[in-house]
Amino acid sequence: MIREILKFGDPLLRQKCAEVTEFDRELGILLDDMYDTMLKADGIGLAAPQVGVLKRVIVIDTGDSGRIELINPIIMSMWGSQYEPEGCLSCVGKRGIVKRPMHVRLKAQNRFGKPIKLHGKALLARAFCHETDHLNGILYEDKVIEWVEEDDK
Ligand code: CO
């Protein structure tokens, strides 16, 4: 089911999300809905608070990465840096340059509660940081160094 994506300005996007403790059918439905909602909106990442659910749940698919589901993610280490334009499905039509690490290692759980470890580089590292920030009520606009002019749309 496609869910409504909340926009910047919605107070729910500024909340700190709660840890997931129940790896049940409801979580699976949330993940499936978030993935469908992200694809329909042409995004590469979506965090649960963006659909109004204040839980530590993320879906990512950069294309190259395939479908990634992160429950209770914790960034373990990051190194290097990159400066690239970044956008957000909660703020369509705007992009800004944000400094992010080039590499991110994180641990999380999958939809069944099993521990997983992932390494992201470049765009995937960026997505890990952007989406993890959402779980703490942090939005990329807080970190924009310079806004980028969009010449299409
Ligand atoms: Co976002």
Short mmCIF file of C-alpha atoms and ligand atoms in Angstrom, two decimals:
data_model
loop_
_atom_site.label_atom_id
_atom_site.label_comp_id
_atom_site.label_asym_id
_atom_site.label_seq_id
_atom_site.Cartn_x
_atom_site.Cartn_y
_atom_site.Cartn_z
CA MET A 1 0.00 0.00 0.00
CA ILE A 2 1.29 3.44 -0.89
CA ARG A 3 1.48 5.69 2.16
CA GLU A 4 1.45 9.46 2.37
CA ILE A 5 4.90 11.05 2.69
CA LEU A 6 5.07 13.86 5.26
CA LYS A 7 6.68 17.12 4.18
CA PHE A 8 9.28 19.32 5.88
CA GLY A 9 7.53 21.38 8.52
CA ASP A 10 5.61 18.42 9.89
CA PRO A 11 6.56 18.09 13.58
CA LEU A 12 6.68 14.27 13.31
CA LEU A 13 9.83 14.64 11.19
CA ARG A 14 11.58 16.25 14.17
CA GLN A 15 10.96 13.46 16.67
CA LYS A 16 13.46 10.87 17.83
CA CYS A 17 12.19 7.46 16.78
CA ALA A 18 11.83 4.45 19.07
CA GLU A 19 13.72 1.17 18.79
CA VAL A 20 11.85 -1.70 17.19
CA THR A 21 11.34 -4.56 19.62
CA GLU A 22 8.62 -6.58 17.86
CA PHE A 23 9.65 -8.22 14.59
CA ASP A 24 6.12 -9.12 13.64
CA ARG A 25 3.81 -9.08 10.63
CA GLU A 26 3.04 -5.40 11.18
CA LEU A 27 6.73 -4.58 10.71
CA GLY A 28 6.80 -6.57 7.46
CA ILE A 29 3.79 -4.65 6.18
CA LEU A 30 5.41 -1.34 7.13
CA LEU A 31 8.61 -2.29 5.27
CA ASP A 32 6.71 -3.42 2.17
CA ASP A 33 4.60 -0.26 2.17
CA MET A 34 7.66 1.95 2.65
CA TYR A 35 9.45 0.25 -0.24
CA ASP A 36 6.46 0.63 -2.58
CA THR A 37 5.99 4.25 -1.48
CA MET A 38 9.69 5.03 -2.06
CA LEU A 39 9.70 3.49 -5.55
CA LYS A 40 6.51 5.28 -6.58
CA ALA A 41 8.03 8.58 -5.46
CA ASP A 42 11.22 7.80 -7.41
CA GLY A 43 13.38 7.88 -4.28
CA ILE A 44 16.39 5.85 -3.16
CA GLY A 45 15.70 5.92 0.57
CA LEU A 46 12.84 6.37 3.00
CA ALA A 47 12.67 6.43 6.80
CA ALA A 48 9.59 5.41 8.80
CA PRO A 49 8.97 8.87 10.31
CA GLN A 50 8.43 10.12 6.75
CA VAL A 51 5.28 8.03 6.65
CA GLY A 52 4.36 9.09 10.19
CA VAL A 53 5.66 6.00 12.00
CA LEU A 54 8.11 6.93 14.76
CA LYS A 55 10.16 3.74 14.65
CA ARG A 56 13.79 3.06 13.72
CA VAL A 57 13.05 1.58 10.29
CA ILE A 58 14.65 2.44 6.94
CA VAL A 59 14.40 1.20 3.36
CA ILE A 60 17.02 1.98 0.73
CA ASP A 61 17.50 1.04 -2.91
CA THR A 62 20.06 3.01 -4.84
CA GLY A 63 19.62 0.78 -7.87
CA ASP A 64 23.09 -0.72 -7.48
CA SER A 65 22.43 -1.64 -3.86
CA GLY A 66 19.25 -3.62 -4.40
CA ARG A 67 16.61 -3.58 -1.69
CA ILE A 68 18.02 -2.87 1.76
CA GLU A 69 15.97 -2.94 4.96
CA LEU A 70 17.49 -1.56 8.15
CA ILE A 71 15.90 -1.93 11.56
CA ASN A 72 17.55 -0.18 14.54
CA PRO A 73 20.63 0.85 12.51
CA ILE A 74 23.77 2.00 14.32
CA ILE A 75 26.66 3.60 12.45
CA MET A 76 29.85 1.88 13.60
CA SER A 77 32.45 3.84 11.67
CA MET A 78 32.81 6.32 8.83
CA TRP A 79 35.74 7.67 6.90
CA GLY A 80 36.58 9.85 3.94
CA SER A 81 34.32 12.64 2.74
CA GLN A 82 32.14 13.59 -0.21
CA TYR A 83 30.28 16.74 -1.17
CA GLU A 84 27.30 15.98 -3.41
CA PRO A 85 23.81 17.38 -4.00
CA GLU A 86 21.20 15.71 -1.85
CA GLY A 87 17.42 15.74 -1.79
CA CYS A 88 14.63 14.21 0.25
CA LEU A 89 11.20 12.76 -0.56
CA SER A 90 9.83 15.04 2.17
CA CYS A 91 11.09 18.08 0.29
CA VAL A 92 10.65 17.37 -3.43
CA GLY A 93 12.10 19.87 -5.88
CA LYS A 94 14.97 21.09 -3.69
CA ARG A 95 18.55 19.87 -3.51
CA GLY A 96 21.57 21.06 -1.63
CA ILE A 97 25.22 20.15 -1.19
CA VAL A 98 25.83 18.19 2.00
CA LYS A 99 29.13 16.91 3.34
CA ARG A 100 28.97 13.18 4.07
CA PRO A 101 31.53 10.45 4.73
CA MET A 102 32.62 8.45 1.67
CA HIS A 103 32.42 5.17 3.60
CA VAL A 104 30.02 4.07 6.32
CA ARG A 105 29.94 0.79 8.21
CA LEU A 106 26.78 0.07 10.12
CA LYS A 107 25.05 -2.67 11.98
CA ALA A 108 21.31 -3.20 12.08
CA GLN A 109 18.71 -5.93 12.13
CA ASN A 110 16.70 -7.36 9.27
CA ARG A 111 12.91 -7.74 9.31
CA PHE A 112 13.22 -10.96 11.29
CA GLY A 113 15.45 -9.43 13.97
CA LYS A 114 18.64 -11.07 12.70
CA PRO A 115 21.78 -8.90 13.10
CA ILE A 116 23.33 -7.64 9.86
CA LYS A 117 26.42 -5.59 9.03
CA LEU A 118 26.78 -3.46 5.91
CA HIS A 119 29.39 -1.28 4.27
CA GLY A 120 28.25 1.59 2.08
CA LYS A 121 30.41 3.64 -0.24
CA ALA A 122 29.62 6.90 -2.09
CA LEU A 123 25.85 7.14 -2.75
CA LEU A 124 25.04 4.26 -0.41
CA ALA A 125 27.12 5.81 2.39
CA ARG A 126 25.21 9.04 1.81
CA ALA A 127 21.88 7.22 2.00
CA PHE A 128 22.88 5.47 5.25
CA CYS A 129 23.67 8.85 6.84
CA HIS A 130 20.65 10.72 5.45
CA GLU A 131 18.15 8.05 6.51
CA THR A 132 19.74 7.42 9.91
CA ASP A 133 19.54 11.16 10.56
CA HIS A 134 15.76 10.98 9.93
CA LEU A 135 15.43 8.55 12.86
CA ASN A 136 16.88 11.22 15.13
CA GLY A 137 14.75 14.06 13.81
CA ILE A 138 17.61 15.51 11.78
CA LEU A 139 16.88 16.71 8.25
CA TYR A 140 19.40 17.27 5.47
CA GLU A 141 18.38 20.92 5.25
CA ASP A 142 20.12 21.35 8.63
CA LYS A 143 23.40 20.37 6.97
CA VAL A 144 23.19 22.01 3.54
CA ILE A 145 26.31 23.97 2.67
CA GLU A 146 24.84 25.43 -0.50
CA TRP A 147 21.46 25.02 -2.24
CA VAL A 148 21.57 23.81 -5.84
CA GLU A 149 19.51 25.43 -8.59
CA GLU A 150 17.28 22.90 -10.35
CA ASP A 151 17.03 23.54 -14.09
CA ASP A 152 14.33 20.96 -14.76
CA LYS A 153 11.03 20.36 -12.87
CO CO B 1 15.03 12.26 3.55
#
